[in-house]
Amino acid sequence: MERIQIRPLKTLEEFRACERLQLEVWGSLAVGAELLSVTQKYGGAVLGAVARGRVVGFIYAFLARRHGRLIHWSHMMAVEEGFRDRGLGLRMKLAHRRRALAQGLRSIMWTYDPLQSRNAALNLGRLGARVVEFIPNCYGRFPSAIERGLESDRFVVDWRIASRAVARRLREGPPRNSAGGRWPVVNETRRDAQGFLVNARLDLNLRAPRLRVEIPASTDAMRAQELPLARRWRLESRRIFQHYLAAGYRVADFLPPSDETGGKCFYIVRRE
Ligand SMILES: CC(C)(COP(=O)(O)OP(=O)(O)OC[C@H]1O[C@@H](n2cnc3c(N)ncnc32)[C@H](O)[C@@H]1OP(=O)(O)O)[C@@H](O)C(=O)NCCC(=O)NCCS
């Protein structure tokens, strides 16, 4: 298999390649080459996945402050479509962790869409980041190709890169279904005529110490073919998370789709 290098990006040409990737992945440009280059020089991080001299993925993070402490805010990560699911996202995050630790930082934060199961699998399952906030319609109606027509709900995650819990998660890998298979499910689901996952019933009266919340294993086709259903998922998942977070639960982990789960995937929410 082709060798792909993960390294800090340096040249204007490489930063221009990040602009191209943004246009391909989101359909709009958020951060231009000039800003990428100054961020790289003055305390932030711009890391790339480079295949034969071509940038096929990047992370962009700037220095920020939270609760009085310096952190990296990782505003963007993208991998070119044909290079996904080969561990490049994970490798870039691990390289970012090493670099941030070397800079004396203890935390990297970012937001992601709770209905993007690939991101959930990587952020919570693999990396052991913690969800610290849920923000409905965080960026308004995002001008992004990924979310066109949807409100931009986001989880804010805090990846405590120096913590023992994160070191353990990186060593041991994502949780197994056996760890969560028995907990009650908040949303009963079924398939509609097109085969898309639909919520059949929501239960907002559960009180078990841990609960599961199912999300679709992918919403790409749903967003393209059944936008009203994708909107319904947006609103129903918002209702679930807002309700249970207000009731004292926190989003604790993510079970990726597997044979054990019958291809389903679940957030695990835990009462604090
Ligand atoms: C998010 C993104 C950067 C991940 O990059 P990647 O190189 O594909 O990531 P990895 O291969 O390291 O990890 C993906 C994980 O998701 C898993 N996965 C793939 N499809 C999945 C699905 N439908 N549901 C759940 N998990 C899934 C993979 O198996 C892998 O987990 P594993 O390593 O435990 O097997 C890439 O998908 C992307 O560019 N997405 C569009 C932009 C975006 O959403 N950016 C992040 C927010 S700013």
PDB file of C-alpha atoms and ligand atoms in Angstrom:
ATOM      1  CA  MET A   1       0.000   0.000   0.000  1.00  0.00           C
ATOM      2  CA  GLU A   2       1.056   3.559  -0.788  1.00  0.00           C
ATOM      3  CA  ARG A   3       3.113   5.178   1.962  1.00  0.00           C
ATOM      4  CA  ILE A   4       1.490   8.297   3.315  1.00  0.00           C
ATOM      5  CA  GLN A   5       3.482  10.678   5.439  1.00  0.00           C
ATOM      6  CA  ILE A   6       1.962  12.715   8.264  1.00  0.00           C
ATOM      7  CA  ARG A   7       3.927  15.930   8.812  1.00  0.00           C
ATOM      8  CA  PRO A   8       3.641  19.676   9.407  1.00  0.00           C
ATOM      9  CA  LEU A   9       2.853  21.565   6.200  1.00  0.00           C
ATOM     10  CA  LYS A  10       5.252  24.327   5.251  1.00  0.00           C
ATOM     11  CA  THR A  11       5.042  25.702   1.754  1.00  0.00           C
ATOM     12  CA  LEU A  12       2.531  28.041   0.189  1.00  0.00           C
ATOM     13  CA  GLU A  13       1.804  25.297  -2.323  1.00  0.00           C
ATOM     14  CA  GLU A  14       0.873  22.924   0.504  1.00  0.00           C
ATOM     15  CA  PHE A  15      -1.364  25.531   2.111  1.00  0.00           C
ATOM     16  CA  ARG A  16      -3.040  26.089  -1.260  1.00  0.00           C
ATOM     17  CA  ALA A  17      -3.669  22.334  -1.357  1.00  0.00           C
ATOM     18  CA  CYS A  18      -5.564  22.732   1.955  1.00  0.00           C
ATOM     19  CA  GLU A  19      -7.726  25.373   0.274  1.00  0.00           C
ATOM     20  CA  ARG A  20      -8.477  22.899  -2.528  1.00  0.00           C
ATOM     21  CA  LEU A  21      -9.410  20.217   0.009  1.00  0.00           C
ATOM     22  CA  GLN A  22     -11.762  22.575   1.844  1.00  0.00           C
ATOM     23  CA  LEU A  23     -13.548  23.344  -1.421  1.00  0.00           C
ATOM     24  CA  GLU A  24     -13.796  19.635  -2.262  1.00  0.00           C
ATOM     25  CA  VAL A  25     -14.988  18.504   1.164  1.00  0.00           C
ATOM     26  CA  TRP A  26     -17.195  21.410   2.317  1.00  0.00           C
ATOM     27  CA  GLY A  27     -17.819  23.295  -0.930  1.00  0.00           C
ATOM     28  CA  SER A  28     -16.582  26.535   0.651  1.00  0.00           C
ATOM     29  CA  LEU A  29     -13.366  28.079   1.876  1.00  0.00           C
ATOM     30  CA  ALA A  30     -13.079  28.834   5.598  1.00  0.00           C
ATOM     31  CA  VAL A  31      -9.340  29.404   6.058  1.00  0.00           C
ATOM     32  CA  GLY A  32      -7.028  30.623   3.323  1.00  0.00           C
ATOM     33  CA  ALA A  33      -3.345  29.882   2.738  1.00  0.00           C
ATOM     34  CA  GLU A  34      -2.142  33.105   4.404  1.00  0.00           C
ATOM     35  CA  LEU A  35      -3.917  32.352   7.671  1.00  0.00           C
ATOM     36  CA  LEU A  36      -2.796  28.714   7.568  1.00  0.00           C
ATOM     37  CA  SER A  37       0.811  29.782   7.213  1.00  0.00           C
ATOM     38  CA  VAL A  38       0.770  32.297  10.096  1.00  0.00           C
ATOM     39  CA  THR A  39      -1.087  29.843  12.313  1.00  0.00           C
ATOM     40  CA  GLN A  40       1.598  27.282  11.630  1.00  0.00           C
ATOM     41  CA  LYS A  41       4.361  29.717  12.589  1.00  0.00           C
ATOM     42  CA  TYR A  42       2.788  31.270  15.680  1.00  0.00           C
ATOM     43  CA  GLY A  43       1.567  28.598  18.045  1.00  0.00           C
ATOM     44  CA  GLY A  44      -1.038  26.672  16.059  1.00  0.00           C
ATOM     45  CA  ALA A  45      -0.727  23.474  14.036  1.00  0.00           C
ATOM     46  CA  VAL A  46      -1.288  22.660  10.390  1.00  0.00           C
ATOM     47  CA  LEU A  47      -0.544  18.999   9.778  1.00  0.00           C
ATOM     48  CA  GLY A  48      -0.965  17.180   6.533  1.00  0.00           C
ATOM     49  CA  ALA A  49      -1.251  13.663   5.168  1.00  0.00           C
ATOM     50  CA  VAL A  50       0.995  13.669   2.127  1.00  0.00           C
ATOM     51  CA  ALA A  51       0.920  10.973  -0.569  1.00  0.00           C
ATOM     52  CA  ARG A  52       3.723  11.261  -3.136  1.00  0.00           C
ATOM     53  CA  GLY A  53       4.058  14.962  -2.504  1.00  0.00           C
ATOM     54  CA  ARG A  54       0.282  15.566  -2.703  1.00  0.00           C
ATOM     55  CA  VAL A  55      -1.680  16.771   0.349  1.00  0.00           C
ATOM     56  CA  VAL A  56      -4.641  14.376   0.760  1.00  0.00           C
ATOM     57  CA  GLY A  57      -5.626  15.375   4.290  1.00  0.00           C
ATOM     58  CA  PHE A  58      -4.993  18.134   6.805  1.00  0.00           C
ATOM     59  CA  ILE A  59      -5.683  19.385  10.306  1.00  0.00           C
ATOM     60  CA  TYR A  60      -5.860  23.074  11.146  1.00  0.00           C
ATOM     61  CA  ALA A  61      -5.717  24.156  14.804  1.00  0.00           C
ATOM     62  CA  PHE A  62      -5.073  27.511  16.419  1.00  0.00           C
ATOM     63  CA  LEU A  63      -3.966  28.498  19.891  1.00  0.00           C
ATOM     64  CA  ALA A  64      -6.896  29.421  22.134  1.00  0.00           C
ATOM     65  CA  ARG A  65      -7.664  29.827  25.810  1.00  0.00           C
ATOM     66  CA  ARG A  66     -10.221  27.935  27.876  1.00  0.00           C
ATOM     67  CA  HIS A  67     -10.725  28.265  31.623  1.00  0.00           C
ATOM     68  CA  GLY A  68      -7.489  30.264  31.734  1.00  0.00           C
ATOM     69  CA  ARG A  69      -5.411  27.559  30.037  1.00  0.00           C
ATOM     70  CA  LEU A  70      -3.898  27.545  26.593  1.00  0.00           C
ATOM     71  CA  ILE A  71      -5.335  24.875  24.315  1.00  0.00           C
ATOM     72  CA  HIS A  72      -5.396  24.059  20.630  1.00  0.00           C
ATOM     73  CA  TRP A  73      -8.768  24.615  18.985  1.00  0.00           C
ATOM     74  CA  SER A  74      -8.833  22.249  16.033  1.00  0.00           C
ATOM     75  CA  HIS A  75     -11.195  23.989  13.697  1.00  0.00           C
ATOM     76  CA  MET A  76     -10.855  21.694  10.683  1.00  0.00           C
ATOM     77  CA  MET A  77      -9.825  18.209   9.703  1.00  0.00           C
ATOM     78  CA  ALA A  78     -10.415  16.717   6.289  1.00  0.00           C
ATOM     79  CA  VAL A  79      -9.308  13.679   4.347  1.00  0.00           C
ATOM     80  CA  GLU A  80      -9.876  13.402   0.607  1.00  0.00           C
ATOM     81  CA  GLU A  81     -12.755  11.028  -0.061  1.00  0.00           C
ATOM     82  CA  GLY A  82     -10.712   8.296  -1.763  1.00  0.00           C
ATOM     83  CA  PHE A  83      -8.290   8.203   1.195  1.00  0.00           C
ATOM     84  CA  ARG A  84     -10.830   7.834   4.029  1.00  0.00           C
ATOM     85  CA  ASP A  85     -11.091   4.836   6.361  1.00  0.00           C
ATOM     86  CA  ARG A  86      -7.375   4.071   6.093  1.00  0.00           C
ATOM     87  CA  GLY A  87      -6.507   5.510   9.471  1.00  0.00           C
ATOM     88  CA  LEU A  88      -5.226   8.873   8.199  1.00  0.00           C
ATOM     89  CA  GLY A  89      -7.618  10.848  10.419  1.00  0.00           C
ATOM     90  CA  LEU A  90      -6.348   8.868  13.409  1.00  0.00           C
ATOM     91  CA  ARG A  91      -2.689   9.299  12.435  1.00  0.00           C
ATOM     92  CA  MET A  92      -3.096  13.065  11.992  1.00  0.00           C
ATOM     93  CA  LYS A  93      -4.790  13.336  15.393  1.00  0.00           C
ATOM     94  CA  LEU A  94      -1.985  11.327  17.024  1.00  0.00           C
ATOM     95  CA  ALA A  95       0.672  13.520  15.374  1.00  0.00           C
ATOM     96  CA  HIS A  96      -1.251  16.577  16.556  1.00  0.00           C
ATOM     97  CA  ARG A  97      -1.324  15.203  20.102  1.00  0.00           C
ATOM     98  CA  ARG A  98       2.464  14.689  20.098  1.00  0.00           C
ATOM     99  CA  ARG A  99       3.061  18.187  18.826  1.00  0.00           C
ATOM    100  CA  ALA A 100       0.634  19.813  21.278  1.00  0.00           C
ATOM    101  CA  LEU A 101       2.178  17.879  24.199  1.00  0.00           C
ATOM    102  CA  ALA A 102       5.621  19.062  23.102  1.00  0.00           C
ATOM    103  CA  GLN A 103       4.261  22.636  23.201  1.00  0.00           C
ATOM    104  CA  GLY A 104       3.162  22.071  26.797  1.00  0.00           C
ATOM    105  CA  LEU A 105      -0.574  21.910  26.026  1.00  0.00           C
ATOM    106  CA  ARG A 106      -2.924  19.487  27.742  1.00  0.00           C
ATOM    107  CA  SER A 107      -6.053  19.804  25.698  1.00  0.00           C
ATOM    108  CA  ILE A 108      -7.215  19.900  22.071  1.00  0.00           C
ATOM    109  CA  MET A 109     -10.820  20.846  21.432  1.00  0.00           C
ATOM    110  CA  TRP A 110     -13.108  20.858  18.417  1.00  0.00           C
ATOM    111  CA  THR A 111     -16.730  20.451  17.398  1.00  0.00           C
ATOM    112  CA  TYR A 112     -18.393  17.763  15.313  1.00  0.00           C
ATOM    113  CA  ASP A 113     -21.851  16.857  14.093  1.00  0.00           C
ATOM    114  CA  PRO A 114     -23.326  14.214  16.443  1.00  0.00           C
ATOM    115  CA  LEU A 115     -24.982  12.499  13.469  1.00  0.00           C
ATOM    116  CA  GLN A 116     -21.682  11.833  11.671  1.00  0.00           C
ATOM    117  CA  SER A 117     -20.969   8.325  12.890  1.00  0.00           C
ATOM    118  CA  ARG A 118     -17.492   8.146  11.333  1.00  0.00           C
ATOM    119  CA  ASN A 119     -16.473  11.242  13.289  1.00  0.00           C
ATOM    120  CA  ALA A 120     -18.085   9.892  16.456  1.00  0.00           C
ATOM    121  CA  ALA A 121     -16.201   6.595  16.051  1.00  0.00           C
ATOM    122  CA  LEU A 122     -12.915   8.420  15.654  1.00  0.00           C
ATOM    123  CA  ASN A 123     -13.391  11.209  18.209  1.00  0.00           C
ATOM    124  CA  LEU A 124     -14.995   9.285  21.067  1.00  0.00           C
ATOM    125  CA  GLY A 125     -14.341   5.614  20.294  1.00  0.00           C
ATOM    126  CA  ARG A 126     -10.723   5.715  19.112  1.00  0.00           C
ATOM    127  CA  LEU A 127      -9.302   8.905  20.603  1.00  0.00           C
ATOM    128  CA  GLY A 128     -11.208   9.005  23.888  1.00  0.00           C
ATOM    129  CA  ALA A 129     -12.240  12.661  23.539  1.00  0.00           C
ATOM    130  CA  ARG A 130     -15.008  13.791  25.950  1.00  0.00           C
ATOM    131  CA  VAL A 131     -18.178  15.548  24.932  1.00  0.00           C
ATOM    132  CA  VAL A 132     -18.370  18.683  27.090  1.00  0.00           C
ATOM    133  CA  GLU A 133     -21.229  20.559  25.443  1.00  0.00           C
ATOM    134  CA  PHE A 134     -24.053  20.224  22.954  1.00  0.00           C
ATOM    135  CA  ILE A 135     -24.782  23.314  20.846  1.00  0.00           C
ATOM    136  CA  PRO A 136     -27.927  23.292  18.712  1.00  0.00           C
ATOM    137  CA  ASN A 137     -27.462  25.047  15.364  1.00  0.00           C
ATOM    138  CA  CYS A 138     -23.925  26.040  16.396  1.00  0.00           C
ATOM    139  CA  TYR A 139     -22.878  27.782  13.184  1.00  0.00           C
ATOM    140  CA  GLY A 140     -26.357  28.574  11.846  1.00  0.00           C
ATOM    141  CA  ARG A 141     -27.260  27.066   8.518  1.00  0.00           C
ATOM    142  CA  PHE A 142     -23.779  26.097   7.505  1.00  0.00           C
ATOM    143  CA  PRO A 143     -22.802  26.838   3.918  1.00  0.00           C
ATOM    144  CA  SER A 144     -21.302  23.356   3.753  1.00  0.00           C
ATOM    145  CA  ALA A 145     -21.866  20.768   1.066  1.00  0.00           C
ATOM    146  CA  ILE A 146     -22.028  18.112   3.804  1.00  0.00           C
ATOM    147  CA  GLU A 147     -24.888  19.733   5.709  1.00  0.00           C
ATOM    148  CA  ARG A 148     -26.747  21.687   3.065  1.00  0.00           C
ATOM    149  CA  GLY A 149     -30.345  22.295   4.187  1.00  0.00           C
ATOM    150  CA  LEU A 150     -29.722  21.271   7.794  1.00  0.00           C
ATOM    151  CA  GLU A 151     -29.127  23.157  11.004  1.00  0.00           C
ATOM    152  CA  SER A 152     -25.590  22.687  12.314  1.00  0.00           C
ATOM    153  CA  ASP A 153     -25.903  20.943  15.698  1.00  0.00           C
ATOM    154  CA  ARG A 154     -22.544  20.188  17.276  1.00  0.00           C
ATOM    155  CA  PHE A 155     -20.930  18.380  20.155  1.00  0.00           C
ATOM    156  CA  VAL A 156     -17.949  20.237  21.601  1.00  0.00           C
ATOM    157  CA  VAL A 157     -15.242  17.736  22.534  1.00  0.00           C
ATOM    158  CA  ASP A 158     -12.276  18.099  24.824  1.00  0.00           C
ATOM    159  CA  TRP A 159      -9.416  15.710  24.082  1.00  0.00           C
ATOM    160  CA  ARG A 160      -7.357  15.686  27.268  1.00  0.00           C
ATOM    161  CA  ILE A 161      -4.175  14.629  25.591  1.00  0.00           C
ATOM    162  CA  ALA A 162      -2.102  14.316  28.769  1.00  0.00           C
ATOM    163  CA  SER A 163      -4.682  12.291  30.715  1.00  0.00           C
ATOM    164  CA  ARG A 164      -4.393   8.664  31.760  1.00  0.00           C
ATOM    165  CA  ALA A 165      -7.865   7.941  30.389  1.00  0.00           C
ATOM    166  CA  VAL A 166      -6.800   9.039  26.901  1.00  0.00           C
ATOM    167  CA  ALA A 167      -3.537   7.067  27.069  1.00  0.00           C
ATOM    168  CA  ARG A 168      -5.543   3.983  28.075  1.00  0.00           C
ATOM    169  CA  ARG A 169      -8.066   4.454  25.273  1.00  0.00           C
ATOM    170  CA  LEU A 170      -5.285   4.853  22.707  1.00  0.00           C
ATOM    171  CA  ARG A 171      -3.684   1.655  24.011  1.00  0.00           C
ATOM    172  CA  GLU A 172      -6.827  -0.433  24.319  1.00  0.00           C
ATOM    173  CA  GLY A 173      -8.921   0.763  21.356  1.00  0.00           C
ATOM    174  CA  PRO A 174     -12.655   1.493  21.079  1.00  0.00           C
ATOM    175  CA  PRO A 175     -15.266  -0.073  23.395  1.00  0.00           C
ATOM    176  CA  ARG A 176     -16.758  -3.435  22.529  1.00  0.00           C
ATOM    177  CA  ASN A 177     -20.448  -3.953  22.101  1.00  0.00           C
ATOM    178  CA  SER A 178     -20.382  -6.407  24.996  1.00  0.00           C
ATOM    179  CA  ALA A 179     -19.773  -3.362  27.191  1.00  0.00           C
ATOM    180  CA  GLY A 180     -23.006  -1.692  26.188  1.00  0.00           C
ATOM    181  CA  GLY A 181     -25.335  -4.191  24.558  1.00  0.00           C
ATOM    182  CA  ARG A 182     -27.628  -4.519  27.537  1.00  0.00           C
ATOM    183  CA  TRP A 183     -28.394  -0.888  28.272  1.00  0.00           C
ATOM    184  CA  PRO A 184     -31.855   0.478  27.413  1.00  0.00           C
ATOM    185  CA  VAL A 185     -32.222   2.240  24.075  1.00  0.00           C
ATOM    186  CA  VAL A 186     -33.819   5.698  24.043  1.00  0.00           C
ATOM    187  CA  ASN A 187     -34.954   5.536  20.423  1.00  0.00           C
ATOM    188  CA  GLU A 188     -36.543   2.481  18.869  1.00  0.00           C
ATOM    189  CA  THR A 189     -35.809   2.471  15.140  1.00  0.00           C
ATOM    190  CA  ARG A 190     -37.082   0.815  11.970  1.00  0.00           C
ATOM    191  CA  ARG A 191     -36.278   0.988   8.254  1.00  0.00           C
ATOM    192  CA  ASP A 192     -38.479   2.964   5.861  1.00  0.00           C
ATOM    193  CA  ALA A 193     -39.393   1.821   2.316  1.00  0.00           C
ATOM    194  CA  GLN A 194     -36.091   3.202   0.967  1.00  0.00           C
ATOM    195  CA  GLY A 195     -34.137   1.359   3.648  1.00  0.00           C
ATOM    196  CA  PHE A 196     -33.291   4.481   5.669  1.00  0.00           C
ATOM    197  CA  LEU A 197     -33.280   4.365   9.445  1.00  0.00           C
ATOM    198  CA  VAL A 198     -36.276   6.100  11.066  1.00  0.00           C
ATOM    199  CA  ASN A 199     -37.070   6.711  14.723  1.00  0.00           C
ATOM    200  CA  ALA A 200     -40.217   4.764  15.550  1.00  0.00           C
ATOM    201  CA  ARG A 201     -40.459   5.863  19.194  1.00  0.00           C
ATOM    202  CA  LEU A 202     -38.503   8.061  21.600  1.00  0.00           C
ATOM    203  CA  ASP A 203     -38.527   7.353  25.316  1.00  0.00           C
ATOM    204  CA  LEU A 204     -37.677  10.429  27.367  1.00  0.00           C
ATOM    205  CA  ASN A 205     -38.570   8.851  30.717  1.00  0.00           C
ATOM    206  CA  LEU A 206     -35.706   6.412  31.168  1.00  0.00           C
ATOM    207  CA  ARG A 207     -33.640   6.536  34.343  1.00  0.00           C
ATOM    208  CA  ALA A 208     -31.105   3.704  34.028  1.00  0.00           C
ATOM    209  CA  PRO A 209     -27.478   4.651  34.849  1.00  0.00           C
ATOM    210  CA  ARG A 210     -26.502   4.141  31.227  1.00  0.00           C
ATOM    211  CA  LEU A 211     -28.568   4.464  28.082  1.00  0.00           C
ATOM    212  CA  ARG A 212     -27.959   3.990  24.390  1.00  0.00           C
ATOM    213  CA  VAL A 213     -28.942   6.412  21.641  1.00  0.00           C
ATOM    214  CA  GLU A 214     -28.889   4.955  18.147  1.00  0.00           C
ATOM    215  CA  ILE A 215     -27.842   7.062  15.153  1.00  0.00           C
ATOM    216  CA  PRO A 216     -27.732   6.053  11.484  1.00  0.00           C
ATOM    217  CA  ALA A 217     -24.465   4.361  10.465  1.00  0.00           C
ATOM    218  CA  SER A 218     -24.316   6.875   7.632  1.00  0.00           C
ATOM    219  CA  THR A 219     -26.449   9.871   6.745  1.00  0.00           C
ATOM    220  CA  ASP A 220     -24.756  10.632   3.408  1.00  0.00           C
ATOM    221  CA  ALA A 221     -27.360   8.961   1.194  1.00  0.00           C
ATOM    222  CA  MET A 222     -30.210  10.112   3.446  1.00  0.00           C
ATOM    223  CA  ARG A 223     -29.131  13.736   3.144  1.00  0.00           C
ATOM    224  CA  ALA A 224     -28.928  13.423  -0.635  1.00  0.00           C
ATOM    225  CA  GLN A 225     -32.156  11.490  -1.189  1.00  0.00           C
ATOM    226  CA  GLU A 226     -34.453  12.198   1.756  1.00  0.00           C
ATOM    227  CA  LEU A 227     -33.591  15.588   3.188  1.00  0.00           C
ATOM    228  CA  PRO A 228     -36.848  15.798   5.237  1.00  0.00           C
ATOM    229  CA  LEU A 229     -35.853  12.584   7.022  1.00  0.00           C
ATOM    230  CA  ALA A 230     -32.341  13.946   7.681  1.00  0.00           C
ATOM    231  CA  ARG A 231     -34.014  17.062   9.146  1.00  0.00           C
ATOM    232  CA  ARG A 232     -36.178  14.861  11.319  1.00  0.00           C
ATOM    233  CA  TRP A 233     -33.087  13.067  12.623  1.00  0.00           C
ATOM    234  CA  ARG A 234     -31.553  16.453  13.366  1.00  0.00           C
ATOM    235  CA  LEU A 235     -34.528  17.558  15.443  1.00  0.00           C
ATOM    236  CA  GLU A 236     -35.145  14.224  17.184  1.00  0.00           C
ATOM    237  CA  SER A 237     -31.506  13.709  18.124  1.00  0.00           C
ATOM    238  CA  ARG A 238     -31.442  17.300  19.410  1.00  0.00           C
ATOM    239  CA  ARG A 239     -34.500  16.560  21.534  1.00  0.00           C
ATOM    240  CA  ILE A 240     -32.888  13.411  22.953  1.00  0.00           C
ATOM    241  CA  PHE A 241     -29.512  14.984  23.759  1.00  0.00           C
ATOM    242  CA  GLN A 242     -30.992  18.164  25.200  1.00  0.00           C
ATOM    243  CA  HIS A 243     -33.398  16.186  27.362  1.00  0.00           C
ATOM    244  CA  TYR A 244     -30.894  13.712  28.781  1.00  0.00           C
ATOM    245  CA  LEU A 245     -28.059  16.226  29.224  1.00  0.00           C
ATOM    246  CA  ALA A 246     -30.459  18.455  31.193  1.00  0.00           C
ATOM    247  CA  ALA A 247     -31.468  15.388  33.239  1.00  0.00           C
ATOM    248  CA  GLY A 248     -27.870  14.898  34.440  1.00  0.00           C
ATOM    249  CA  TYR A 249     -26.502  12.481  31.846  1.00  0.00           C
ATOM    250  CA  ARG A 250     -23.360  13.010  29.802  1.00  0.00           C
ATOM    251  CA  VAL A 251     -22.352  11.543  26.467  1.00  0.00           C
ATOM    252  CA  ALA A 252     -19.787   8.990  27.568  1.00  0.00           C
ATOM    253  CA  ASP A 253     -18.799   6.902  24.554  1.00  0.00           C
ATOM    254  CA  PHE A 254     -19.664   5.590  21.119  1.00  0.00           C
ATOM    255  CA  LEU A 255     -20.187   2.020  19.925  1.00  0.00           C
ATOM    256  CA  PRO A 256     -19.292   1.812  16.220  1.00  0.00           C
ATOM    257  CA  PRO A 257     -21.264  -0.436  13.863  1.00  0.00           C
ATOM    258  CA  SER A 258     -20.089  -4.049  13.977  1.00  0.00           C
ATOM    259  CA  ASP A 259     -21.374  -7.583  13.455  1.00  0.00           C
ATOM    260  CA  GLU A 260     -22.104  -7.715  17.171  1.00  0.00           C
ATOM    261  CA  THR A 261     -24.431  -4.695  16.937  1.00  0.00           C
ATOM    262  CA  GLY A 262     -26.019  -5.895  13.688  1.00  0.00           C
ATOM    263  CA  GLY A 263     -24.461  -2.927  11.893  1.00  0.00           C
ATOM    264  CA  LYS A 264     -26.058  -0.443  14.287  1.00  0.00           C
ATOM    265  CA  CYS A 265     -24.205   2.268  16.129  1.00  0.00           C
ATOM    266  CA  PHE A 266     -24.956   3.900  19.451  1.00  0.00           C
ATOM    267  CA  TYR A 267     -23.907   6.693  21.715  1.00  0.00           C
ATOM    268  CA  ILE A 268     -23.709   5.685  25.330  1.00  0.00           C
ATOM    269  CA  VAL A 269     -24.990   8.321  27.734  1.00  0.00           C
ATOM    270  CA  ARG A 270     -24.213   7.936  31.414  1.00  0.00           C
ATOM    271  CA  ARG A 271     -25.842   9.495  34.464  1.00  0.00           C
ATOM    272  CA  GLU A 272     -23.265  11.513  36.378  1.00  0.00           C
TER     273      GLU A 272
HETATM  274  C1  LIG B   1     -13.641  12.817   9.550  1.00  0.00           C
HETATM  275  C2  LIG B   1     -12.508  12.415   8.623  1.00  0.00           C
HETATM  276  C3  LIG B   1     -11.430  13.471   8.637  1.00  0.00           C
HETATM  277  C4  LIG B   1     -11.948  11.067   9.114  1.00  0.00           C
HETATM  278  O1  LIG B   1     -10.839  10.710   8.324  1.00  0.00           O
HETATM  279  P1  LIG B   1     -10.437   9.166   8.058  1.00  0.00           P
HETATM  280  O2  LIG B   1      -9.053   9.167   7.524  1.00  0.00           O
HETATM  281  O3  LIG B   1     -11.475   8.504   7.253  1.00  0.00           O
HETATM  282  O4  LIG B   1     -10.441   8.616   9.543  1.00  0.00           O
HETATM  283  P2  LIG B   1      -9.911   7.193  10.083  1.00  0.00           P
HETATM  284  O5  LIG B   1      -9.773   6.224   8.957  1.00  0.00           O
HETATM  285  O6  LIG B   1      -8.702   7.437  10.918  1.00  0.00           O
HETATM  286  O7  LIG B   1     -11.063   6.823  11.090  1.00  0.00           O
HETATM  287  C5  LIG B   1     -12.382   6.636  10.666  1.00  0.00           C
HETATM  288  C6  LIG B   1     -13.052   5.664  11.619  1.00  0.00           C
HETATM  289  O8  LIG B   1     -14.444   5.647  11.360  1.00  0.00           O
HETATM  290  C7  LIG B   1     -14.849   4.301  11.151  1.00  0.00           C
HETATM  291  N1  LIG B   1     -16.005   4.358  10.257  1.00  0.00           N
HETATM  292  C8  LIG B   1     -16.048   4.373   8.910  1.00  0.00           C
HETATM  293  N2  LIG B   1     -17.321   4.443   8.490  1.00  0.00           N
HETATM  294  C9  LIG B   1     -18.083   4.488   9.598  1.00  0.00           C
HETATM  295  C10 LIG B   1     -19.466   4.581   9.837  1.00  0.00           C
HETATM  296  N3  LIG B   1     -20.326   4.638   8.827  1.00  0.00           N
HETATM  297  N4  LIG B   1     -19.890   4.642  11.106  1.00  0.00           N
HETATM  298  C11 LIG B   1     -19.023   4.611  12.150  1.00  0.00           C
HETATM  299  N5  LIG B   1     -17.702   4.497  11.990  1.00  0.00           N
HETATM  300  C12 LIG B   1     -17.247   4.447  10.731  1.00  0.00           C
HETATM  301  C13 LIG B   1     -13.639   3.650  10.547  1.00  0.00           C
HETATM  302  O9  LIG B   1     -13.731   2.247  10.652  1.00  0.00           O
HETATM  303  C14 LIG B   1     -12.555   4.245  11.417  1.00  0.00           C
HETATM  304  O10 LIG B   1     -12.548   3.673  12.700  1.00  0.00           O
HETATM  305  P3  LIG B   1     -11.468   2.536  13.101  1.00  0.00           P
HETATM  306  O11 LIG B   1     -10.129   3.141  12.939  1.00  0.00           O
HETATM  307  O12 LIG B   1     -11.804   2.277  14.544  1.00  0.00           O
HETATM  308  O13 LIG B   1     -11.730   1.407  12.188  1.00  0.00           O
HETATM  309  C15 LIG B   1     -13.005  12.231   7.163  1.00  0.00           C
HETATM  310  O14 LIG B   1     -14.051  11.314   7.175  1.00  0.00           O
HETATM  311  C16 LIG B   1     -13.491  13.527   6.511  1.00  0.00           C
HETATM  312  O15 LIG B   1     -12.719  14.257   5.906  1.00  0.00           O
HETATM  313  N6  LIG B   1     -14.803  13.827   6.630  1.00  0.00           N
HETATM  314  C17 LIG B   1     -15.401  15.032   6.080  1.00  0.00           C
HETATM  315  C18 LIG B   1     -15.019  16.286   6.836  1.00  0.00           C
HETATM  316  C19 LIG B   1     -15.285  16.195   8.327  1.00  0.00           C
HETATM  317  O16 LIG B   1     -16.305  15.710   8.761  1.00  0.00           O
HETATM  318  N7  LIG B   1     -14.301  16.667   9.139  1.00  0.00           N
HETATM  319  C20 LIG B   1     -14.348  16.591  10.587  1.00  0.00           C
HETATM  320  C21 LIG B   1     -15.086  17.693  11.220  1.00  0.00           C
HETATM  321  S1  LIG B   1     -14.290  19.269  11.004  1.00  0.00           S
END
